[in-house]
Short mmCIF file of C-alpha atoms in Angstrom, two decimals:
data_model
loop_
_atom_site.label_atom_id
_atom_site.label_comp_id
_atom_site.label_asym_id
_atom_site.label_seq_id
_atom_site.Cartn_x
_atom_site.Cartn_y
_atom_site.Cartn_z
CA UNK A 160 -20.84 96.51 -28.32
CA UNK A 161 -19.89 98.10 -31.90
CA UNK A 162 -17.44 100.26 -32.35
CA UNK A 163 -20.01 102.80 -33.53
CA UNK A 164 -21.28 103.05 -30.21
CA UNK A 165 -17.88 103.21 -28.47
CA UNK A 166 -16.19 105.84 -30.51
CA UNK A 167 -15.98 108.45 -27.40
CA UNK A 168 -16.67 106.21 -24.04
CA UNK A 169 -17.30 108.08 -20.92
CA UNK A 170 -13.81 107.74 -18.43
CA UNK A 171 -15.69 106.62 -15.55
CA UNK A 172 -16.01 102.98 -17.46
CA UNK A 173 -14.87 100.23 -15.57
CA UNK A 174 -11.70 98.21 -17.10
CA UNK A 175 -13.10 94.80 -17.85
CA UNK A 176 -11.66 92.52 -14.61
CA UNK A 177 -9.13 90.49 -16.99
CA UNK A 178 -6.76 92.93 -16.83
CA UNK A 179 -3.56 90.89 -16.30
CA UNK A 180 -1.02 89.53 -18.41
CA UNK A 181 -1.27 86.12 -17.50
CA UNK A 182 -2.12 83.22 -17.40
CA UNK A 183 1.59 82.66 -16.89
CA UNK A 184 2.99 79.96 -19.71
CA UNK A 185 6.29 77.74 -18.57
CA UNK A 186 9.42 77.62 -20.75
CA UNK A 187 8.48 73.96 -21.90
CA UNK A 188 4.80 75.07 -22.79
CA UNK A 189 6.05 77.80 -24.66
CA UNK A 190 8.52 75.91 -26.73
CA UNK A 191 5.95 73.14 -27.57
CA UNK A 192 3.75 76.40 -28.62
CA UNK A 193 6.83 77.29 -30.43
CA UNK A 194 6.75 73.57 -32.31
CA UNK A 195 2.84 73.59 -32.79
CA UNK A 196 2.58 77.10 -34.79
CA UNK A 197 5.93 77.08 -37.12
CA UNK A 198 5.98 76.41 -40.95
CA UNK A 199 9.46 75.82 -41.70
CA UNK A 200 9.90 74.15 -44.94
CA UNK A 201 6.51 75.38 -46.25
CA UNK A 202 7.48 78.15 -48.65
CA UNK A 203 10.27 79.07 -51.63
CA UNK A 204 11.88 81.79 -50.71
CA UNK A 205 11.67 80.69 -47.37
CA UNK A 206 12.86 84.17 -46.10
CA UNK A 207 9.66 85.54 -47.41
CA UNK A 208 8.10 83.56 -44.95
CA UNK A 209 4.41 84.08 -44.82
CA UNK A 210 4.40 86.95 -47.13
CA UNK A 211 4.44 83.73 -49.88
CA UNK A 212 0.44 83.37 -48.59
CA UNK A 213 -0.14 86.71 -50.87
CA UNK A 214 -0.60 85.97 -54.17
CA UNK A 215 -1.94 87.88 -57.04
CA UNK A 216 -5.56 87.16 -56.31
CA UNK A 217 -5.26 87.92 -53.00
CA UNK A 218 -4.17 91.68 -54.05
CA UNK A 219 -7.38 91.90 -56.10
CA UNK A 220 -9.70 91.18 -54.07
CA UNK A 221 -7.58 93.99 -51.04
CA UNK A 222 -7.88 96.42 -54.30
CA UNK A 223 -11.65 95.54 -55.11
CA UNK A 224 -12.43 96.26 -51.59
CA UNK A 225 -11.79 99.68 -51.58
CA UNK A 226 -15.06 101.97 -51.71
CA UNK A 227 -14.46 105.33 -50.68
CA UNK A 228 -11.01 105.60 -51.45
CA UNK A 229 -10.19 106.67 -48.43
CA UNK A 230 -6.28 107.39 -47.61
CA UNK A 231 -5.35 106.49 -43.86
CA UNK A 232 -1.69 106.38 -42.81
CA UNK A 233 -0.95 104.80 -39.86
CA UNK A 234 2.77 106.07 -38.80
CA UNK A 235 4.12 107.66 -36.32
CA UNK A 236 5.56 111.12 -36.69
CA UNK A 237 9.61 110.44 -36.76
CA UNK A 238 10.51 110.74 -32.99
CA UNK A 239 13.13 113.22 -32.31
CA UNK A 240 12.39 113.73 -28.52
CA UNK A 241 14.05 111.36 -25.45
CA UNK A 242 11.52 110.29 -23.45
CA UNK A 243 10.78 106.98 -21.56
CA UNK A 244 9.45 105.29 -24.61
CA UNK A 245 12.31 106.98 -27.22
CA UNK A 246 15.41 106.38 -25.51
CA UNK A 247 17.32 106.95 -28.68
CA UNK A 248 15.71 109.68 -30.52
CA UNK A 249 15.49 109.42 -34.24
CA UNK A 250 17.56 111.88 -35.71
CA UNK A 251 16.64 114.72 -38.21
CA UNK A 252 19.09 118.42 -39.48
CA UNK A 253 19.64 120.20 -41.98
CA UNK A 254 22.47 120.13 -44.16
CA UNK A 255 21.70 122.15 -46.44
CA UNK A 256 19.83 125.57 -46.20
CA UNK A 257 20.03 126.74 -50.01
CA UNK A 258 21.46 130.03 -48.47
CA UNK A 259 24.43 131.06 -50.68
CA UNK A 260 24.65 134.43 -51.93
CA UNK A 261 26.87 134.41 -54.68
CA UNK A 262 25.20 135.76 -57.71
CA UNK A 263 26.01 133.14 -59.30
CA UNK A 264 25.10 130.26 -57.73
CA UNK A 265 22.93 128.17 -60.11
CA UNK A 266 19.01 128.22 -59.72
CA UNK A 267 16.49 126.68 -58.36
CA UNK A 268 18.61 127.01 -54.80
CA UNK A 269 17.92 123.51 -52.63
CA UNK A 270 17.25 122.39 -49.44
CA UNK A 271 18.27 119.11 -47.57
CA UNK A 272 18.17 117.25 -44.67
CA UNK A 273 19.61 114.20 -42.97
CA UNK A 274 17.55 111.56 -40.92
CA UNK A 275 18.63 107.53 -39.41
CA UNK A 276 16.70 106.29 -36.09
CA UNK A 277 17.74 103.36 -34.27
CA UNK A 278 14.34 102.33 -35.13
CA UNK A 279 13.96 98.82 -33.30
CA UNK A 280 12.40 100.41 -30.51
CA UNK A 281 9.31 102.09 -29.23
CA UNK A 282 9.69 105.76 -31.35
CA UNK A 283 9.15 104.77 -34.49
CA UNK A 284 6.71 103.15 -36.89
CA UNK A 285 8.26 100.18 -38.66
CA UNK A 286 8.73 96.61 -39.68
CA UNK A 287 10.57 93.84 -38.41
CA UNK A 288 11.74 91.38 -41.23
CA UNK A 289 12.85 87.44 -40.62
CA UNK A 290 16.16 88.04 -39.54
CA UNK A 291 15.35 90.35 -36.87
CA UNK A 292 14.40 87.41 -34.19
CA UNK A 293 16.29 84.33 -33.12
CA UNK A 294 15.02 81.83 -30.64
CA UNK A 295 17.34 79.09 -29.41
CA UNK A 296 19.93 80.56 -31.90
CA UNK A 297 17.79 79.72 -34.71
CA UNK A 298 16.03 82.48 -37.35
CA UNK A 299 12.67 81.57 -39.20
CA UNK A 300 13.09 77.78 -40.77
CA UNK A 301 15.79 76.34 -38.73
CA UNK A 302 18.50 79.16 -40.25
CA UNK A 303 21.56 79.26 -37.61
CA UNK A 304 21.53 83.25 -36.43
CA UNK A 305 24.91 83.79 -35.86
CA UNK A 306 25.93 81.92 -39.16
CA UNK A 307 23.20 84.87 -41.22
CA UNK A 308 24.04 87.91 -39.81
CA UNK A 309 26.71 89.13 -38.39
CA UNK A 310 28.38 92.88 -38.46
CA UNK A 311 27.77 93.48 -42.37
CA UNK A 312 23.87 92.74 -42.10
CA UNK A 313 22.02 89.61 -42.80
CA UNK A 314 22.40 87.51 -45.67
CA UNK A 315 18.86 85.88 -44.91
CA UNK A 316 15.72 87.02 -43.84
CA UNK A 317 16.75 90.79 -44.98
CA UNK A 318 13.71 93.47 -45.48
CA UNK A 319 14.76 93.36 -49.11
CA UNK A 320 13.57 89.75 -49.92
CA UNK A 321 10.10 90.84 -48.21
CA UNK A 322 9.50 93.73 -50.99
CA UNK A 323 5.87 95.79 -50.49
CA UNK A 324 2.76 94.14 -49.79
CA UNK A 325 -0.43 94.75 -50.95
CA UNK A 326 -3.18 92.65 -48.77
CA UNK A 327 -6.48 92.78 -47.51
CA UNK A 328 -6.23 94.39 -43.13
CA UNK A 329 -8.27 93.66 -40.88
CA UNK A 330 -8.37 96.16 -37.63
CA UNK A 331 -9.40 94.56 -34.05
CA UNK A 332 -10.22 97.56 -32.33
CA UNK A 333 -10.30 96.44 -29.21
CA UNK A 334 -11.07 99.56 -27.30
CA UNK A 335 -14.28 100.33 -28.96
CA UNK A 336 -15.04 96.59 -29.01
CA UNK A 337 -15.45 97.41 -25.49
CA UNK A 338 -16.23 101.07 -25.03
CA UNK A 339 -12.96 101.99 -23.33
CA UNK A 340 -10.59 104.63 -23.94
CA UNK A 341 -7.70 101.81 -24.08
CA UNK A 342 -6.29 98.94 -22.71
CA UNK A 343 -4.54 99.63 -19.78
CA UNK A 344 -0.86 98.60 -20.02
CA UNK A 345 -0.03 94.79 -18.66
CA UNK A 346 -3.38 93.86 -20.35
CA UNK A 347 -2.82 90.61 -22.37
CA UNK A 348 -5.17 90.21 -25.43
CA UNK A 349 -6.29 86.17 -25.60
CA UNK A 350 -8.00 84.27 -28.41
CA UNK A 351 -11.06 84.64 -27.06
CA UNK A 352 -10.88 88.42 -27.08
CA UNK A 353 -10.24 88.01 -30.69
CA UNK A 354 -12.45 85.91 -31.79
CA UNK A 355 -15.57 88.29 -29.87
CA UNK A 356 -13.86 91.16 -31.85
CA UNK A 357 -14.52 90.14 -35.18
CA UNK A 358 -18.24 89.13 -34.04
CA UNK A 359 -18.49 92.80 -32.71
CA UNK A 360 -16.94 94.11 -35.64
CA UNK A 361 -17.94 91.92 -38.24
CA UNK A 362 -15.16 90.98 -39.89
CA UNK A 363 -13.10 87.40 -40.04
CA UNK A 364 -9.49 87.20 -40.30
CA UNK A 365 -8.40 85.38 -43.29
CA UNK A 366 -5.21 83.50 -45.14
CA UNK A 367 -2.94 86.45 -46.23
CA UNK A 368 -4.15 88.64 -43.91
CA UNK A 369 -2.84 91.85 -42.37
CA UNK A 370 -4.16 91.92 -38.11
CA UNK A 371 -3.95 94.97 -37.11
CA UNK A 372 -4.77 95.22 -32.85
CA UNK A 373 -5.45 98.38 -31.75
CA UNK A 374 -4.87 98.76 -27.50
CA UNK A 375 -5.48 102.57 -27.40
CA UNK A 376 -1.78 103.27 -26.91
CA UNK A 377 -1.42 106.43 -28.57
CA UNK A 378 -4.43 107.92 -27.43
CA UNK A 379 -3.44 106.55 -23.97
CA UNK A 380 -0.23 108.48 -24.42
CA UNK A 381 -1.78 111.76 -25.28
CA UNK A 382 -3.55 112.39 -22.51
CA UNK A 383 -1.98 110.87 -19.55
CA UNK A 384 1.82 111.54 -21.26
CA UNK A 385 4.35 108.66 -21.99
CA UNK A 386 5.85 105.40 -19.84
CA UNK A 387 7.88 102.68 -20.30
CA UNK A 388 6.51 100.16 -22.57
CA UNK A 389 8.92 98.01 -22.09
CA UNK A 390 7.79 97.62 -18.01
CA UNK A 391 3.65 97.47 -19.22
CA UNK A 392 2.18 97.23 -22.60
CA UNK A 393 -0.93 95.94 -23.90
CA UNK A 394 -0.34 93.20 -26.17
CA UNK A 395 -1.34 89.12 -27.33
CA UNK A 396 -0.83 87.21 -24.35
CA UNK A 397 0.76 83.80 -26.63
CA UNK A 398 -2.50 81.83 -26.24
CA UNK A 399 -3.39 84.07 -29.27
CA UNK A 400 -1.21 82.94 -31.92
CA UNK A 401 -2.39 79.22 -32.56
CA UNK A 402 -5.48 80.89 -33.81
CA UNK A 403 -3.34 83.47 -35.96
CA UNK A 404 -1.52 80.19 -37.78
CA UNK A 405 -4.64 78.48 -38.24
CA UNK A 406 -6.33 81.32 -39.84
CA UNK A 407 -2.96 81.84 -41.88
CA UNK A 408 -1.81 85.46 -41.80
CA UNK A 409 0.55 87.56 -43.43
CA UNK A 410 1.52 89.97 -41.34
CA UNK A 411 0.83 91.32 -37.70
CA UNK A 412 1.05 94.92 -36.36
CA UNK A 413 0.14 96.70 -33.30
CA UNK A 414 0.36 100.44 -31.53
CA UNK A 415 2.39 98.75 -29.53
CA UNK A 416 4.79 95.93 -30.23
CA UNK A 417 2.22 93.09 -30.69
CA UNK A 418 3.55 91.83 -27.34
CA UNK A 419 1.32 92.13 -23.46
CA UNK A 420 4.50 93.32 -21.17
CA UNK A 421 5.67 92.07 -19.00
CA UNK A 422 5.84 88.66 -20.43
CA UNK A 423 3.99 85.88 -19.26
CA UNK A 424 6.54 83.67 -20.31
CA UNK A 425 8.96 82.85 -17.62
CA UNK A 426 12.47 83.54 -19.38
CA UNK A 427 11.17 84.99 -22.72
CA UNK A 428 11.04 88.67 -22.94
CA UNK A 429 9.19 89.21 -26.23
CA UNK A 430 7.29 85.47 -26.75
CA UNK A 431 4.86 87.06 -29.17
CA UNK A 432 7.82 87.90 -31.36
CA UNK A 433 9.54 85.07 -31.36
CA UNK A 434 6.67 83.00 -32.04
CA UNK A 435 5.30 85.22 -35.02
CA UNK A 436 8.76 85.80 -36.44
CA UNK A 437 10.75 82.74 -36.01
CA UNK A 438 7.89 80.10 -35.80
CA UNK A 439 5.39 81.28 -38.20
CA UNK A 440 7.25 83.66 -40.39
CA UNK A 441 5.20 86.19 -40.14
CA UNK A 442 6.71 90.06 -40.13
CA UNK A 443 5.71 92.48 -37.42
CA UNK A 444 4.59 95.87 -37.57
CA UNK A 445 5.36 98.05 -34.08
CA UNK A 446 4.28 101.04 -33.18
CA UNK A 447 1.41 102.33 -35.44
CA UNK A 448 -0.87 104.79 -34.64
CA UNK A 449 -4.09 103.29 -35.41
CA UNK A 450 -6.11 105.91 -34.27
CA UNK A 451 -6.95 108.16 -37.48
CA UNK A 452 -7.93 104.20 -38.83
CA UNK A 453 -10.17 103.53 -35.71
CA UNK A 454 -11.90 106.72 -36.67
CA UNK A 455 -12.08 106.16 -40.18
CA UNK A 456 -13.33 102.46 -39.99
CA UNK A 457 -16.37 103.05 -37.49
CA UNK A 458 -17.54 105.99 -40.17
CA UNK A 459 -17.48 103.41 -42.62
CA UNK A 460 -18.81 100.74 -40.34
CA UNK A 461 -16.80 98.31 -41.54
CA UNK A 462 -13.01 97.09 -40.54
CA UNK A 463 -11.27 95.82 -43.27
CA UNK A 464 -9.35 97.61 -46.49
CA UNK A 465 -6.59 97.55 -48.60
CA UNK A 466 -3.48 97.53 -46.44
CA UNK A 467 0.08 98.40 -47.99
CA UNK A 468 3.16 98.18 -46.43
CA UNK A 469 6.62 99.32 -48.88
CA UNK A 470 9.39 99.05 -46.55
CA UNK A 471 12.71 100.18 -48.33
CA UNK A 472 15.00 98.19 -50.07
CA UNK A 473 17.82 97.73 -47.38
CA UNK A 474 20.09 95.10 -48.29
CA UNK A 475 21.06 93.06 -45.27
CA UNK A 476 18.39 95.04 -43.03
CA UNK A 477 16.38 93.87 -40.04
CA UNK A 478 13.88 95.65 -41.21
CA UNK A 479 12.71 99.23 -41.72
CA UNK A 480 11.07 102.37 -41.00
CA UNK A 481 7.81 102.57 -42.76
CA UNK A 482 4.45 104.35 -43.42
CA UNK A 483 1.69 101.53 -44.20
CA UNK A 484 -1.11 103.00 -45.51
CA UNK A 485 -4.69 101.37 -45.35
CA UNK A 486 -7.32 102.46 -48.13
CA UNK A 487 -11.22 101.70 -47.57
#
């Protein structure tokens, strides 16, 4: 089914029956998963990681791609409220209300304000650089964890070697692939399911790439309120990510965390992470609201743009709040 036809499905639709997060993956399949996928030693910088597979041709082809010129952004507003999925609210006052009355206080008067989010969670929109995930005390190409970061930041893999990228997205909207409202939490997302997506949606997912997987989350959460996401998410179960190294990506990003919860993997809470991440160098994007691009790319009948992701320049950061934009 297109996603033209699935824009606004009727609630009564059944939930296709693979609904699970499973099949369930051992410890020693995962970490030969782990072996089969990674590029360490590929690319110089290596904490670039797959964000080396951009280069300046790739860029113009994402820019000559864009037809409309249509702006999409596909953040989050910043999270201020506790709730089950924003147990430490991002923080935003005032400090500064431009309110003095002394005559002669010098014009124009100002306003200011403070923000800072503990933003590795579910609240806010942003990116995770190489240095954010360790498996078996190693970072992305074989980098000892505890020997890069410690309490002063990271002195590999920071979100300031990554810089902005400008690449061609591609948007699996898997929810109007099959004309649901969303994937119901603790649904995994397989291989398959990706490769019938781009035949629905006719696109193919290509080197340098920017996958963007769209569960339904946020719509999900508008209507029936929040939950835990860290109990049930939709997500990649891990049997996805072989066929996200062959096809060579950039860059993966979800509105959720890229990862099905709970994990499949028997002692490995976030498996999709540490594969992407640490194996194949490839940054995440979490928590994106995808659904103003959803929208905008069945209107244009077609599911690929110019993606752009500037996170800032934190020296030593894990990674960062961010607003990626897409352009069609």
């Amino acid at each position: 089914m297109s996603s033209s036809s699935a824009q606004d499905p009727d609630p009564q639709d059944p939930v296709p029956a693979d609904t699970g997060n499973g099949p369930a993956v051992s410890r020693r399949e995962f970490d030969a998963l782990f072996e089969a996928v990674r590029t360490w030693g590929q690319w110089a910088p290596a904490d670039r990681g797959a964000w080396n597979r951009v280069t300046a041709d790739h860029v113009r082809r994402a820019t000559a791609a864009v037809r409309s010129g249509t702006v999409v952004p596909t953040a989050l507003p910043w999270n201020t409220r506790s709730g089950p999925d924003n147990r430490r609210p991002a923080l935003h006052h005032m400090t500064d209300l431009g309110d003095a009355e002394t005559s002669e206080a010098p014009e124009p008067r100002t306003h200011k304000d403070f923000i800072a989010a503990d933003y590795h969670g579910k609240g806010v929109t942003h990116l995770d650089a190489l240095c954010h995930i360790a498996y078996r005390g190693q970072l992305y190409d074989g980098r000892t964890a505890n020997e890069a970061v410690d309490s002063a930041g990271a002195r590999y893999g920071a979100v300031s070697t990554l810089g902005p990228l400008v690449t061609k997205g591609v948007l699996l909207d898997l929810p109007a692939v099959l004309g649901i409202r969303w994937l119901e939490p603790g649904r995994a997302v397989h291989a398959k399911d990706i490769v019938a997506a781009e035949k629905a949606l006719g696109v193919t997912i290509g080197e340098g790439d920017a996958v963007l997987l769209r569960s339904g989350h946020v719509r999900r959460r508008a209507e029936l309120g929040a939950w835990d996401p860290d109990t049930a998410s939709a997500g990649l179960h891990v049997d996805a990510l072989p066929l996200l190294a062959e096809r060579g990506i950039a860059l993966l990003g979800g509105d959720g965390d890229s990862d099905v919860r709970p994990s499949p993997v028997d002692g490995v809470h976030s498996p999709v992470h540490a594969l992407a991440v640490a194996a194949m160098g490839v940054p995440l994007l979490d928590n994106l609201d995808l659904e103003s691009l959803s929208a905008a790319t069945a209107e244009a009948g077609r599911h690929e743009f110019m993606f752009v992701v500037a996170p800032l320049n934190i020296p030593g950061g894990t990674g960062s709040p961010v607003t990626p934009v897409a352009v069609l």
